[in-house]
Amino acid sequence: AQSVAQPEDQVNVAEGNPLTVKCTYSVSGNPYLFWYVQYPNRGLQFLLKYITGDNLVKGSYGFEAEFNKSQTSFHLKKPSALVSDSALYFCAVWGANAGKSTFGDGTTLTVKP
Amino acid sequence: ETGVTQSPTHLIKTRGQQVTLRCSSQSGHNTVSWYQQALGQGPQFIFQYYREEENGRGNFPPRFSGLQFPNYSSELNVNALELDDSALYLCASSRQGSNQPQHFGDGTRLSIL
């Protein structure tokens, strides 16, 4: 069965500092990996995806993610955090065998001024 | 382009009742997925519809059923409601293909008393 783990429930960073939100996954075959962000009382918004190719993927709002096959990780990063980045972040994997997307339980990012 | 819209935004039901939730897909999208998001958890896949046929199902009992219409809008029906069905129900549409990002509505908050 495929799974996603987001080991940190909460990440706190100061504005202007780099941020990392961690994600590891387990899936049969090649993974399709996604990051989404959720603001309070809203649905999820797509940030970026990895399908194949370059291990560093660039997405919306200055976010990027690094795919590491050997570590089965897909960590979300941003060089300089903004207070407005504070939100709930979800990592998701789609696997061909399961034929569905599996989401992690989310990481709450808080950026303090 | 019009985004994904869900109705109603909030709903209160009692145990044993039945409920129908509605979703209008983003224009150009022919695939709809439904998710259940309990408080503090990530979205859990319920099922997906493509061209009016169920195209994958998660670990939800048969009392969770759905429909997709020719205009790609969709309904989620839940019979014999239980207290544990209280959650945010999210609809997501996408273009055909597993590597396509999903576009989410803002959800329907269902409370079971």
mmCIF file of C-alpha atoms in Angstrom:
data_model
loop_
_atom_site.group_PDB
_atom_site.id
_atom_site.type_symbol
_atom_site.label_atom_id
_atom_site.label_comp_id
_atom_site.label_asym_id
_atom_site.label_seq_id
_atom_site.Cartn_x
_atom_site.Cartn_y
_atom_site.Cartn_z
ATOM 1 C CA ALA A 1 0.000 0.000 0.000
ATOM 2 C CA GLN A 2 1.244 3.461 -0.777
ATOM 3 C CA SER A 3 1.753 5.983 1.993
ATOM 4 C CA VAL A 4 3.001 9.479 2.727
ATOM 5 C CA ALA A 5 4.638 10.647 5.925
ATOM 6 C CA GLN A 6 5.055 14.235 6.978
ATOM 7 C CA PRO A 7 7.113 13.806 10.135
ATOM 8 C CA GLU A 8 6.609 17.317 11.486
ATOM 9 C CA ASP A 9 3.175 18.470 12.573
ATOM 10 C CA GLN A 10 4.464 22.007 12.919
ATOM 11 C CA VAL A 11 7.342 24.023 11.423
ATOM 12 C CA ASN A 12 8.183 27.477 12.729
ATOM 13 C CA VAL A 13 10.541 29.852 10.918
ATOM 14 C CA ALA A 14 11.347 33.541 11.022
ATOM 15 C CA GLU A 15 10.442 35.720 8.073
ATOM 16 C CA GLY A 16 13.309 35.910 5.608
ATOM 17 C CA ASN A 17 14.814 32.600 6.673
ATOM 18 C CA PRO A 18 14.780 29.499 4.483
ATOM 19 C CA LEU A 19 12.104 26.911 5.155
ATOM 20 C CA THR A 20 11.856 23.172 4.625
ATOM 21 C CA VAL A 21 8.753 21.019 5.023
ATOM 22 C CA LYS A 22 9.593 17.330 4.946
ATOM 23 C CA CYS A 23 7.840 14.500 3.123
ATOM 24 C CA THR A 24 8.703 10.856 2.601
ATOM 25 C CA TYR A 25 6.685 8.378 0.613
ATOM 26 C CA SER A 26 6.237 4.709 -0.155
ATOM 27 C CA VAL A 27 4.808 3.589 -3.486
ATOM 28 C CA SER A 28 5.149 0.789 -6.019
ATOM 29 C CA GLY A 29 6.707 1.906 -9.254
ATOM 30 C CA ASN A 30 7.548 5.436 -10.272
ATOM 31 C CA PRO A 31 5.887 8.041 -8.085
ATOM 32 C CA TYR A 32 3.994 11.103 -9.087
ATOM 33 C CA LEU A 33 4.476 13.575 -6.235
ATOM 34 C CA PHE A 34 2.594 16.738 -5.402
ATOM 35 C CA TRP A 35 2.548 19.548 -2.843
ATOM 36 C CA TYR A 36 -0.607 21.423 -1.945
ATOM 37 C CA VAL A 37 -1.310 24.291 0.459
ATOM 38 C CA GLN A 38 -4.511 24.815 2.444
ATOM 39 C CA TYR A 39 -5.584 28.076 4.034
ATOM 40 C CA PRO A 40 -8.229 28.130 6.791
ATOM 41 C CA ASN A 41 -11.716 27.208 5.607
ATOM 42 C CA ARG A 42 -10.509 26.711 2.051
ATOM 43 C CA GLY A 43 -9.771 23.807 -0.257
ATOM 44 C CA LEU A 44 -6.284 22.719 -1.230
ATOM 45 C CA GLN A 45 -4.276 24.698 -3.780
ATOM 46 C CA PHE A 46 -1.720 23.040 -6.050
ATOM 47 C CA LEU A 47 1.869 24.226 -5.559
ATOM 48 C CA LEU A 48 4.056 21.910 -7.622
ATOM 49 C CA LYS A 49 4.534 18.373 -8.913
ATOM 50 C CA TYR A 50 7.262 15.911 -9.783
ATOM 51 C CA ILE A 51 6.625 13.468 -12.582
ATOM 52 C CA THR A 52 10.034 12.790 -14.080
ATOM 53 C CA GLY A 53 13.205 14.606 -15.013
ATOM 54 C CA ASP A 54 15.071 17.202 -12.991
ATOM 55 C CA ASN A 55 15.064 16.385 -9.282
ATOM 56 C CA LEU A 56 14.535 20.026 -8.350
ATOM 57 C CA VAL A 57 11.038 21.179 -9.190
ATOM 58 C CA LYS A 58 9.972 24.808 -9.114
ATOM 59 C CA GLY A 59 6.407 25.792 -8.331
ATOM 60 C CA SER A 60 4.117 28.629 -7.361
ATOM 61 C CA TYR A 61 4.910 31.486 -4.953
ATOM 62 C CA GLY A 62 8.667 30.797 -4.985
ATOM 63 C CA PHE A 63 8.373 27.271 -3.620
ATOM 64 C CA GLU A 64 10.481 24.409 -4.887
ATOM 65 C CA ALA A 65 10.835 20.758 -3.968
ATOM 66 C CA GLU A 66 13.673 18.281 -4.197
ATOM 67 C CA PHE A 67 12.988 14.706 -5.225
ATOM 68 C CA ASN A 68 15.395 12.147 -3.770
ATOM 69 C CA LYS A 69 14.737 8.642 -5.041
ATOM 70 C CA SER A 70 17.195 6.852 -2.757
ATOM 71 C CA GLN A 71 15.713 8.487 0.339
ATOM 72 C CA THR A 72 12.143 8.359 -1.038
ATOM 73 C CA SER A 73 11.738 11.988 -0.069
ATOM 74 C CA PHE A 74 10.177 15.044 -1.631
ATOM 75 C CA HIS A 75 10.893 17.974 0.674
ATOM 76 C CA LEU A 76 9.309 21.367 0.060
ATOM 77 C CA LYS A 77 11.621 24.372 0.268
ATOM 78 C CA LYS A 78 11.669 28.117 -0.055
ATOM 79 C CA PRO A 79 14.807 30.282 0.187
ATOM 80 C CA SER A 80 13.129 33.166 2.039
ATOM 81 C CA ALA A 81 9.891 32.687 3.985
ATOM 82 C CA LEU A 82 7.087 35.226 4.088
ATOM 83 C CA VAL A 83 4.503 35.677 6.847
ATOM 84 C CA SER A 84 1.860 35.033 4.173
ATOM 85 C CA ASP A 85 3.323 31.533 3.646
ATOM 86 C CA SER A 86 1.812 30.514 6.986
ATOM 87 C CA ALA A 87 -0.653 27.729 6.166
ATOM 88 C CA LEU A 88 -1.171 23.956 6.183
ATOM 89 C CA TYR A 89 0.920 22.049 3.652
ATOM 90 C CA PHE A 90 0.139 18.609 2.258
ATOM 91 C CA CYS A 91 2.355 16.214 0.358
ATOM 92 C CA ALA A 92 0.647 13.656 -1.901
ATOM 93 C CA VAL A 93 1.720 10.688 -3.993
ATOM 94 C CA TRP A 94 -0.063 9.016 -6.886
ATOM 95 C CA GLY A 95 0.883 5.423 -7.622
ATOM 96 C CA ALA A 96 -0.156 3.432 -10.679
ATOM 97 C CA ASN A 97 -0.841 0.268 -8.676
ATOM 98 C CA ALA A 98 -3.232 1.959 -6.294
ATOM 99 C CA GLY A 99 -4.722 4.213 -8.958
ATOM 100 C CA LYS A 100 -5.363 6.973 -6.471
ATOM 101 C CA SER A 101 -3.712 9.840 -4.606
ATOM 102 C CA THR A 102 -2.627 9.432 -0.994
ATOM 103 C CA PHE A 103 -2.085 12.528 1.134
ATOM 104 C CA GLY A 104 0.006 13.043 4.237
ATOM 105 C CA ASP A 105 -1.556 14.411 7.394
ATOM 106 C CA GLY A 106 -0.179 17.868 6.771
ATOM 107 C CA THR A 107 2.375 20.211 8.294
ATOM 108 C CA THR A 108 1.399 23.564 9.735
ATOM 109 C CA LEU A 109 3.918 26.195 8.723
ATOM 110 C CA THR A 110 4.097 29.328 10.840
ATOM 111 C CA VAL A 111 6.285 32.196 9.690
ATOM 112 C CA LYS A 112 6.865 34.836 12.335
ATOM 113 C CA PRO A 113 7.757 38.452 11.540
ATOM 114 C CA GLU B 1 -11.850 30.110 -16.042
ATOM 115 C CA THR B 2 -14.409 29.053 -13.451
ATOM 116 C CA GLY B 3 -12.987 27.112 -10.547
ATOM 117 C CA VAL B 4 -14.412 24.167 -8.664
ATOM 118 C CA THR B 5 -17.543 25.044 -6.710
ATOM 119 C CA GLN B 6 -19.192 22.951 -4.031
ATOM 120 C CA SER B 7 -22.587 23.211 -2.392
ATOM 121 C CA PRO B 8 -23.712 23.559 0.261
ATOM 122 C CA THR B 9 -20.855 25.047 2.275
ATOM 123 C CA HIS B 10 -22.192 23.762 5.580
ATOM 124 C CA LEU B 11 -24.702 21.075 6.466
ATOM 125 C CA ILE B 12 -26.032 19.627 9.706
ATOM 126 C CA LYS B 13 -27.673 16.206 9.722
ATOM 127 C CA THR B 14 -28.623 13.601 12.299
ATOM 128 C CA ARG B 15 -27.585 9.969 12.474
ATOM 129 C CA GLY B 16 -29.354 7.722 9.983
ATOM 130 C CA GLN B 17 -30.199 10.484 7.544
ATOM 131 C CA GLN B 18 -29.011 10.710 3.964
ATOM 132 C CA VAL B 19 -27.097 13.583 2.351
ATOM 133 C CA THR B 20 -26.183 14.705 -1.166
ATOM 134 C CA LEU B 21 -23.237 16.993 -1.791
ATOM 135 C CA ARG B 22 -22.683 18.694 -5.142
ATOM 136 C CA CYS B 23 -19.648 19.751 -7.127
ATOM 137 C CA SER B 24 -19.148 21.674 -10.344
ATOM 138 C CA SER B 25 -15.859 20.932 -12.079
ATOM 139 C CA GLN B 26 -13.448 23.505 -13.381
ATOM 140 C CA SER B 27 -14.013 24.117 -17.075
ATOM 141 C CA GLY B 28 -11.986 21.773 -19.268
ATOM 142 C CA HIS B 29 -11.741 19.108 -16.556
ATOM 143 C CA ASN B 30 -13.335 15.698 -17.076
ATOM 144 C CA THR B 31 -12.210 13.869 -13.938
ATOM 145 C CA VAL B 32 -13.661 14.396 -10.475
ATOM 146 C CA SER B 33 -12.413 12.980 -7.175
ATOM 147 C CA TRP B 34 -14.029 13.171 -3.757
ATOM 148 C CA TYR B 35 -12.143 13.261 -0.475
ATOM 149 C CA GLN B 36 -13.064 13.193 3.205
ATOM 150 C CA GLN B 37 -10.921 15.369 5.455
ATOM 151 C CA ALA B 38 -11.373 14.807 9.168
ATOM 152 C CA LEU B 39 -10.112 17.425 11.587
ATOM 153 C CA GLY B 40 -6.316 17.377 11.816
ATOM 154 C CA GLN B 41 -5.890 14.855 9.027
ATOM 155 C CA GLY B 42 -5.112 14.846 5.375
ATOM 156 C CA PRO B 43 -7.751 14.216 2.718
ATOM 157 C CA GLN B 44 -8.781 10.567 2.397
ATOM 158 C CA PHE B 45 -9.691 9.384 -1.112
ATOM 159 C CA ILE B 46 -13.317 8.280 -1.448
ATOM 160 C CA PHE B 47 -13.647 7.706 -5.197
ATOM 161 C CA GLN B 48 -12.998 9.165 -8.621
ATOM 162 C CA TYR B 49 -15.228 9.562 -11.659
ATOM 163 C CA TYR B 50 -14.187 9.810 -15.277
ATOM 164 C CA ARG B 51 -16.663 10.011 -18.139
ATOM 165 C CA GLU B 52 -19.550 9.260 -15.790
ATOM 166 C CA GLU B 53 -18.010 5.988 -14.566
ATOM 167 C CA GLU B 54 -16.386 5.251 -11.201
ATOM 168 C CA ASN B 55 -12.666 5.032 -11.897
ATOM 169 C CA GLY B 56 -11.212 4.083 -8.534
ATOM 170 C CA ARG B 57 -12.392 3.808 -4.956
ATOM 171 C CA GLY B 58 -10.827 4.161 -1.531
ATOM 172 C CA ASN B 59 -11.645 2.273 1.656
ATOM 173 C CA PHE B 60 -15.153 3.612 2.129
ATOM 174 C CA PRO B 61 -18.302 1.503 2.562
ATOM 175 C CA PRO B 62 -20.968 1.214 -0.155
ATOM 176 C CA ARG B 63 -23.193 3.739 1.609
ATOM 177 C CA PHE B 64 -20.850 6.297 0.049
ATOM 178 C CA SER B 65 -21.857 6.558 -3.595
ATOM 179 C CA GLY B 66 -21.499 9.051 -6.372
ATOM 180 C CA LEU B 67 -22.516 10.233 -9.790
ATOM 181 C CA GLN B 68 -20.896 12.210 -12.556
ATOM 182 C CA PHE B 69 -23.047 13.976 -15.113
ATOM 183 C CA PRO B 70 -22.398 14.671 -18.824
ATOM 184 C CA ASN B 71 -21.255 18.209 -17.976
ATOM 185 C CA TYR B 72 -18.699 16.605 -15.582
ATOM 186 C CA SER B 73 -20.386 17.927 -12.463
ATOM 187 C CA SER B 74 -20.694 15.390 -9.686
ATOM 188 C CA GLU B 75 -22.606 14.342 -6.594
ATOM 189 C CA LEU B 76 -21.543 12.514 -3.459
ATOM 190 C CA ASN B 77 -24.319 10.646 -1.658
ATOM 191 C CA VAL B 78 -23.966 9.245 1.830
ATOM 192 C CA ASN B 79 -26.686 7.038 3.300
ATOM 193 C CA ALA B 80 -27.300 6.031 6.919
ATOM 194 C CA LEU B 81 -25.112 8.826 8.277
ATOM 195 C CA GLU B 82 -22.908 8.035 11.279
ATOM 196 C CA LEU B 83 -21.279 10.383 13.759
ATOM 197 C CA ASP B 84 -17.850 9.591 12.271
ATOM 198 C CA ASP B 85 -19.001 10.956 8.925
ATOM 199 C CA SER B 86 -18.602 14.454 10.349
ATOM 200 C CA ALA B 87 -15.835 15.993 8.240
ATOM 201 C CA LEU B 88 -14.957 18.386 5.437
ATOM 202 C CA TYR B 89 -15.808 16.829 2.080
ATOM 203 C CA LEU B 90 -13.636 18.028 -0.756
ATOM 204 C CA CYS B 91 -14.224 17.733 -4.458
ATOM 205 C CA ALA B 92 -11.296 18.004 -6.866
ATOM 206 C CA SER B 93 -11.337 18.131 -10.644
ATOM 207 C CA SER B 94 -8.543 17.565 -13.104
ATOM 208 C CA ARG B 95 -7.822 16.851 -16.715
ATOM 209 C CA GLN B 96 -7.519 13.181 -17.596
ATOM 210 C CA GLY B 97 -4.258 11.665 -16.504
ATOM 211 C CA SER B 98 -2.659 10.644 -13.262
ATOM 212 C CA ASN B 99 0.051 13.274 -13.492
ATOM 213 C CA GLN B 100 -2.381 16.151 -13.628
ATOM 214 C CA PRO B 101 -2.707 18.413 -10.589
ATOM 215 C CA GLN B 102 -6.079 18.481 -8.902
ATOM 216 C CA HIS B 103 -8.066 21.661 -8.418
ATOM 217 C CA PHE B 104 -10.055 21.629 -5.207
ATOM 218 C CA GLY B 105 -13.256 23.293 -4.170
ATOM 219 C CA ASP B 106 -13.561 24.866 -0.736
ATOM 220 C CA GLY B 107 -15.483 21.870 0.566
ATOM 221 C CA THR B 108 -18.703 21.101 2.368
ATOM 222 C CA ARG B 109 -18.494 20.976 6.154
ATOM 223 C CA LEU B 110 -20.818 18.150 7.258
ATOM 224 C CA SER B 111 -21.748 17.855 10.914
ATOM 225 C CA ILE B 112 -23.641 14.832 12.210
ATOM 226 C CA LEU B 113 -25.546 15.216 15.484
#
